[in-house]
Coordinates of C-alpha atoms and ligand atoms in Angstrom, one line a residue:
M1 CA 24.8 -20.0 -14.8
S2 CA 23.4 -16.9 -16.4
K3 CA 25.0 -13.6 -15.5
T4 CA 21.7 -11.8 -16.1
K5 CA 20.3 -9.9 -13.2
K6 CA 16.5 -10.3 -13.2
I7 CA 14.4 -8.1 -11.0
A8 CA 10.7 -7.5 -10.6
I9 CA 9.1 -4.3 -9.4
Y10 CA 5.7 -4.8 -7.8
G11 CA 3.3 -2.2 -6.3
K12 CA -0.3 -0.9 -6.4
G13 CA -1.6 0.6 -9.6
G14 CA -0.6 4.3 -10.0
I15 CA 2.0 4.2 -7.3
G16 CA 4.9 5.0 -9.6
K17 CA 6.3 1.6 -10.8
S18 CA 6.6 2.4 -14.4
T19 CA 8.3 5.7 -13.7
I20 CA 10.8 4.0 -11.5
V21 CA 11.3 1.1 -13.9
S22 CA 11.9 3.2 -17.0
N23 CA 14.2 5.6 -15.2
I24 CA 16.2 2.7 -13.7
A25 CA 16.5 1.2 -17.1
A26 CA 17.7 4.5 -18.6
A27 CA 20.2 4.8 -15.8
H28 CA 21.8 1.5 -16.6
S29 CA 21.4 1.8 -20.4
K30 CA 24.9 3.3 -21.0
D31 CA 26.9 0.4 -19.7
K32 CA 24.4 -2.5 -19.7
K33 CA 22.1 -4.3 -22.1
V34 CA 18.7 -3.9 -20.5
L35 CA 15.4 -5.5 -21.2
V36 CA 12.2 -4.0 -19.8
I37 CA 9.1 -6.2 -19.6
G38 CA 5.9 -4.3 -18.9
C39 CA 3.4 -6.6 -17.1
D40 CA 0.5 -4.2 -16.5
P41 CA -2.6 -4.2 -18.7
K42 CA -2.1 -0.4 -18.8
A43 CA 0.9 -1.2 -21.1
D44 CA 2.7 2.1 -20.6
T45 CA 5.9 1.0 -18.8
T46 CA 8.1 1.5 -21.9
R47 CA 6.3 4.6 -23.4
T48 CA 8.9 7.0 -21.9
L49 CA 11.8 4.8 -23.2
V50 CA 10.5 4.4 -26.7
G51 CA 8.8 7.8 -27.0
E52 CA 5.4 6.3 -27.8
R53 CA 3.2 3.4 -26.8
I54 CA 4.3 0.1 -28.4
P55 CA 2.0 -2.7 -29.6
T56 CA 1.4 -5.2 -26.8
I57 CA 2.1 -9.0 -27.1
L58 CA -1.6 -9.9 -26.5
D59 CA -2.8 -7.5 -29.2
T60 CA -0.2 -8.6 -31.7
L61 CA -1.0 -12.2 -31.2
K62 CA -4.7 -11.5 -31.9
T63 CA -3.9 -10.1 -35.4
K64 CA -0.8 -12.0 -36.4
K65 CA -0.4 -15.7 -36.1
N66 CA 3.3 -16.1 -36.7
T67 CA 4.5 -13.3 -34.5
V68 CA 8.2 -12.6 -34.8
T69 CA 10.6 -10.7 -32.5
E70 CA 10.4 -7.5 -34.5
D71 CA 6.6 -7.4 -33.9
I72 CA 6.8 -7.1 -30.2
L73 CA 10.4 -6.0 -29.2
Y74 CA 11.0 -2.3 -29.6
I75 CA 14.3 -0.4 -29.1
G76 CA 14.1 2.5 -26.7
Y77 CA 16.5 5.1 -25.2
N78 CA 20.1 4.1 -25.5
N79 CA 19.1 0.7 -27.0
V80 CA 17.0 -0.5 -24.1
D81 CA 14.9 -3.5 -25.3
C82 CA 11.2 -3.0 -24.5
V83 CA 8.2 -5.3 -24.5
E84 CA 4.6 -4.9 -23.2
S85 CA 2.5 -8.0 -22.3
G86 CA -0.8 -6.1 -22.5
G87 CA -4.0 -7.4 -21.1
P88 CA -7.6 -8.3 -22.0
E89 CA -10.2 -5.7 -22.7
P90 CA -11.6 -4.3 -19.4
G91 CA -14.4 -6.6 -18.2
V92 CA -13.2 -9.6 -20.2
G93 CA -11.0 -12.2 -18.7
C94 CA -8.2 -12.2 -16.1
A95 CA -6.0 -9.1 -16.1
G96 CA -2.9 -11.2 -15.5
R97 CA -3.4 -13.5 -18.5
G98 CA -1.4 -11.3 -20.7
V99 CA 1.6 -12.0 -18.5
I100 CA 1.3 -15.7 -18.9
V101 CA 0.9 -15.5 -22.7
A102 CA 3.7 -12.9 -22.9
M103 CA 6.2 -15.1 -21.0
S104 CA 5.7 -18.1 -23.1
L105 CA 6.0 -16.1 -26.3
L106 CA 9.2 -14.4 -25.1
E107 CA 10.6 -17.8 -24.3
R108 CA 9.6 -19.3 -27.7
L109 CA 11.2 -16.4 -29.5
G110 CA 14.4 -16.8 -27.6
I111 CA 14.4 -13.3 -26.3
F112 CA 15.6 -14.4 -22.9
S113 CA 18.7 -16.0 -24.4
K114 CA 19.8 -12.7 -25.9
D115 CA 22.7 -11.1 -24.0
H116 CA 20.9 -9.0 -21.4
D117 CA 22.8 -7.9 -18.3
L118 CA 19.6 -6.7 -16.6
I119 CA 15.9 -7.7 -17.1
I120 CA 13.3 -5.6 -15.3
Y121 CA 9.7 -6.7 -14.9
D122 CA 7.1 -4.0 -14.1
V123 CA 4.2 -5.8 -12.4
L124 CA 0.9 -4.6 -11.2
G125 CA 0.3 -5.9 -7.7
D126 CA -3.2 -4.9 -6.5
V127 CA -4.3 -8.4 -6.9
V128 CA -1.8 -11.2 -6.7
C129 CA -3.6 -13.4 -9.2
G130 CA -2.0 -16.2 -11.1
G131 CA -0.9 -14.1 -14.0
F132 CA 0.8 -11.4 -11.9
A133 CA 2.6 -14.0 -9.9
V134 CA 4.2 -15.6 -12.9
P135 CA 7.5 -13.6 -13.0
L136 CA 8.1 -14.8 -9.5
R137 CA 6.5 -18.2 -9.6
E138 CA 8.3 -19.4 -12.7
N139 CA 11.6 -17.9 -11.6
F140 CA 11.7 -15.4 -14.4
A141 CA 12.7 -12.8 -11.8
D142 CA 15.2 -13.6 -9.0
E143 CA 14.7 -10.5 -6.9
V144 CA 11.6 -8.4 -6.0
Y145 CA 11.3 -4.8 -5.0
I146 CA 8.0 -3.2 -3.8
V147 CA 7.1 0.4 -4.6
T148 CA 4.9 2.1 -2.0
S149 CA 4.1 5.5 -0.6
G150 CA 3.0 6.1 3.1
E151 CA -0.6 5.9 2.2
Y152 CA -2.9 3.2 3.6
M153 CA -3.9 1.6 0.3
A154 CA -0.4 1.5 -1.1
L155 CA 0.9 -0.1 2.1
Y156 CA -2.0 -2.5 2.2
A157 CA -1.1 -3.6 -1.4
A158 CA 2.6 -3.8 -0.4
N159 CA 1.7 -6.0 2.6
N160 CA -0.4 -8.2 0.3
I161 CA 2.4 -8.5 -2.2
S162 CA 4.7 -9.6 0.6
K163 CA 2.3 -12.4 1.3
G164 CA 2.6 -13.5 -2.3
I165 CA 6.4 -13.3 -2.2
K166 CA 6.5 -15.3 1.0
K167 CA 4.2 -18.0 -0.4
L168 CA 6.3 -18.3 -3.5
K169 CA 9.6 -18.2 -1.4
G170 CA 10.7 -15.2 -3.4
K171 CA 13.6 -12.9 -2.4
L172 CA 12.6 -9.4 -1.4
G173 CA 15.4 -6.9 -2.0
G174 CA 13.7 -3.9 -0.3
I175 CA 11.0 -1.3 -0.3
I176 CA 11.1 1.8 -2.6
C177 CA 9.3 4.8 -1.3
N178 CA 7.7 6.9 -4.0
C179 CA 6.7 9.8 -1.8
R180 CA 3.3 11.4 -1.8
G181 CA 4.3 14.0 0.8
I182 CA 1.9 12.9 3.5
D183 CA 2.7 13.5 7.2
N184 CA 5.3 11.1 8.8
E185 CA 5.7 9.4 5.5
L186 CA 9.3 8.3 5.9
E187 CA 8.7 7.2 9.5
I188 CA 5.8 5.1 8.3
I189 CA 7.8 3.5 5.5
Y190 CA 10.8 2.7 7.6
E191 CA 8.7 1.1 10.3
F192 CA 6.7 -0.8 7.6
A193 CA 9.8 -2.2 6.1
E194 CA 11.1 -3.3 9.5
K195 CA 7.8 -4.9 10.4
I196 CA 7.9 -7.1 7.3
N197 CA 11.5 -8.0 7.9
S198 CA 12.8 -5.9 5.0
N199 CA 14.5 -2.5 4.5
V200 CA 14.1 0.7 2.6
I201 CA 16.4 0.7 -0.5
G202 CA 15.4 4.0 -2.0
I203 CA 13.4 7.2 -1.4
V204 CA 12.1 9.0 -4.4
P205 CA 10.7 12.5 -3.7
R206 CA 7.6 13.8 -5.4
N207 CA 8.6 16.2 -8.1
E208 CA 6.6 17.9 -10.9
I209 CA 9.4 17.2 -13.5
V210 CA 8.3 13.6 -13.5
Q211 CA 5.1 14.5 -15.1
K212 CA 6.7 17.1 -17.3
S213 CA 8.9 14.3 -18.7
E214 CA 6.0 12.0 -19.0
I215 CA 4.0 14.5 -21.1
D216 CA 6.9 14.4 -23.6
A217 CA 7.0 10.6 -23.4
K218 CA 10.5 10.8 -22.0
T219 CA 12.2 9.5 -18.8
V220 CA 13.5 12.1 -16.3
L221 CA 17.0 10.9 -17.2
E222 CA 16.5 11.8 -20.8
K223 CA 14.6 15.1 -20.4
F224 CA 16.2 16.5 -17.3
P225 CA 19.5 14.6 -17.0
N226 CA 21.1 17.2 -14.7
S227 CA 18.2 17.4 -12.3
P228 CA 18.4 16.2 -8.7
Q229 CA 15.5 13.9 -9.5
A230 CA 17.5 12.2 -12.2
E231 CA 20.3 11.7 -9.6
V232 CA 17.8 10.1 -7.3
Y233 CA 16.9 7.5 -10.0
R234 CA 20.6 6.9 -10.7
K235 CA 21.3 6.3 -7.1
L236 CA 18.4 3.9 -6.8
A237 CA 19.5 2.0 -9.9
N238 CA 22.9 1.6 -8.4
S239 CA 21.7 0.5 -5.0
I240 CA 19.6 -2.2 -6.7
I241 CA 22.6 -3.5 -8.7
L242 CA 24.8 -3.5 -5.6
N243 CA 22.2 -4.9 -3.2
K244 CA 23.1 -8.0 -1.3
K245 CA 20.4 -8.1 1.3
F246 CA 17.5 -10.3 0.4
V247 CA 14.8 -11.7 2.7
I248 CA 11.7 -13.8 2.7
P249 CA 9.2 -11.1 3.9
Q250 CA 7.1 -11.6 7.1
P251 CA 3.9 -9.8 6.2
M252 CA 1.5 -8.5 8.8
D253 CA -2.0 -10.0 9.3
I254 CA -4.8 -7.5 8.7
E255 CA -5.4 -6.7 12.4
E256 CA -1.7 -6.1 12.9
F257 CA -1.5 -4.0 9.8
D258 CA -4.4 -1.7 11.0
I259 CA -2.8 -1.3 14.4
F260 CA 0.5 -0.4 12.7
F261 CA -1.1 2.2 10.4
R262 CA -3.3 3.8 13.1
K263 CA -0.3 4.6 15.2
F264 CA 0.7 7.3 12.8
Q265 CA -2.7 9.0 12.4
Ligands
ADP301 P1 2.3 2.8 -12.0 O1 3.2 2.3 -13.1 O2 2.6 2.3 -10.7 O3 0.8 2.7 -12.3 P2 3.2 5.4 -12.9 O4 4.7 5.3 -12.8 O5 2.5 5.4 -14.2 O6 2.5 4.4 -11.9 O7 2.9 6.8 -12.1 C1 1.6 7.3 -11.9 C2 1.6 8.8 -12.1 O8 2.3 9.4 -11.0 C3 2.2 9.2 -13.4 O9 1.4 10.3 -13.9 C4 3.6 9.7 -13.0 O10 4.1 10.7 -13.8 C5 3.3 10.2 -11.6 N1 4.5 10.1 -10.7 C6 5.2 8.9 -10.5 N2 6.2 9.2 -9.6 C7 6.2 10.5 -9.4 C8 7.0 11.4 -8.6 N3 8.1 11.0 -7.9 N4 6.7 12.7 -8.6 C9 5.7 13.2 -9.3 N5 4.8 12.4 -10.0 C10 5.1 11.1 -10.1
MG302 MG1 2.6 1.3 -14.8

């Protein structure tokens, strides 16, 4: 049995997945060997860990036939291993195809057999197409966390992702609220989590230092290690490692979802 903990973070585009993934990775980097796998065509999960954008697997494969580990695996903050699947050009092909190609290359290069204590997948979840379901479907990830705010579209995506997790018999470890600061936000999130048979594992407040760190291509943990925001990410990272509560989610149907959301307006 492998001792590696393998988690996937899903959520709508722009909701704050990459920020959470990179800061969690940074939080564990001192005492764990961490691998971060960016599975979003935006390919910017690892930018704040490495300090710049790294070449994606899809792009590398296009130009180099015999791709080796050094072409696609980059070392980030405190020796975090970083890869980006990448995606096709906008308007061409399925956005999730990069993930399928990336996974088979990582397997072929033996990257999963390296000694990682923690592997984190950052997965776009607006559409639960074949490619984006791969980390779950093929058991690359054992646990899933969903990032959402209290906004309609973010929760709509979170509910849809839950449908995918249920179908694939995945284990949902909880909801992470990346706050937008809307009215009743925490109330909405707690009730949403309960409705889908899950719980809230972390609450990340909105804070401008996140963007200040991002401009410098750094995580909050690196740029503002003593800030309360850095502490929030450390606490979340810890809660995820210690988490023992996993469920098969019970997503709402669309009518139920609309009734749920309207209640708070
Ligand atoms: P995703 O990976 O889900 O597409 P990102 O992590 O790239 O989302 O975040 C989208 C934008 O929101 C980024 O510019 C990021 O700096 C900003 N952001 C994320 N979380 C926070 C937060 N807690 N406070 C302020 N800005 C945030
Ligand atoms: Mg992202």
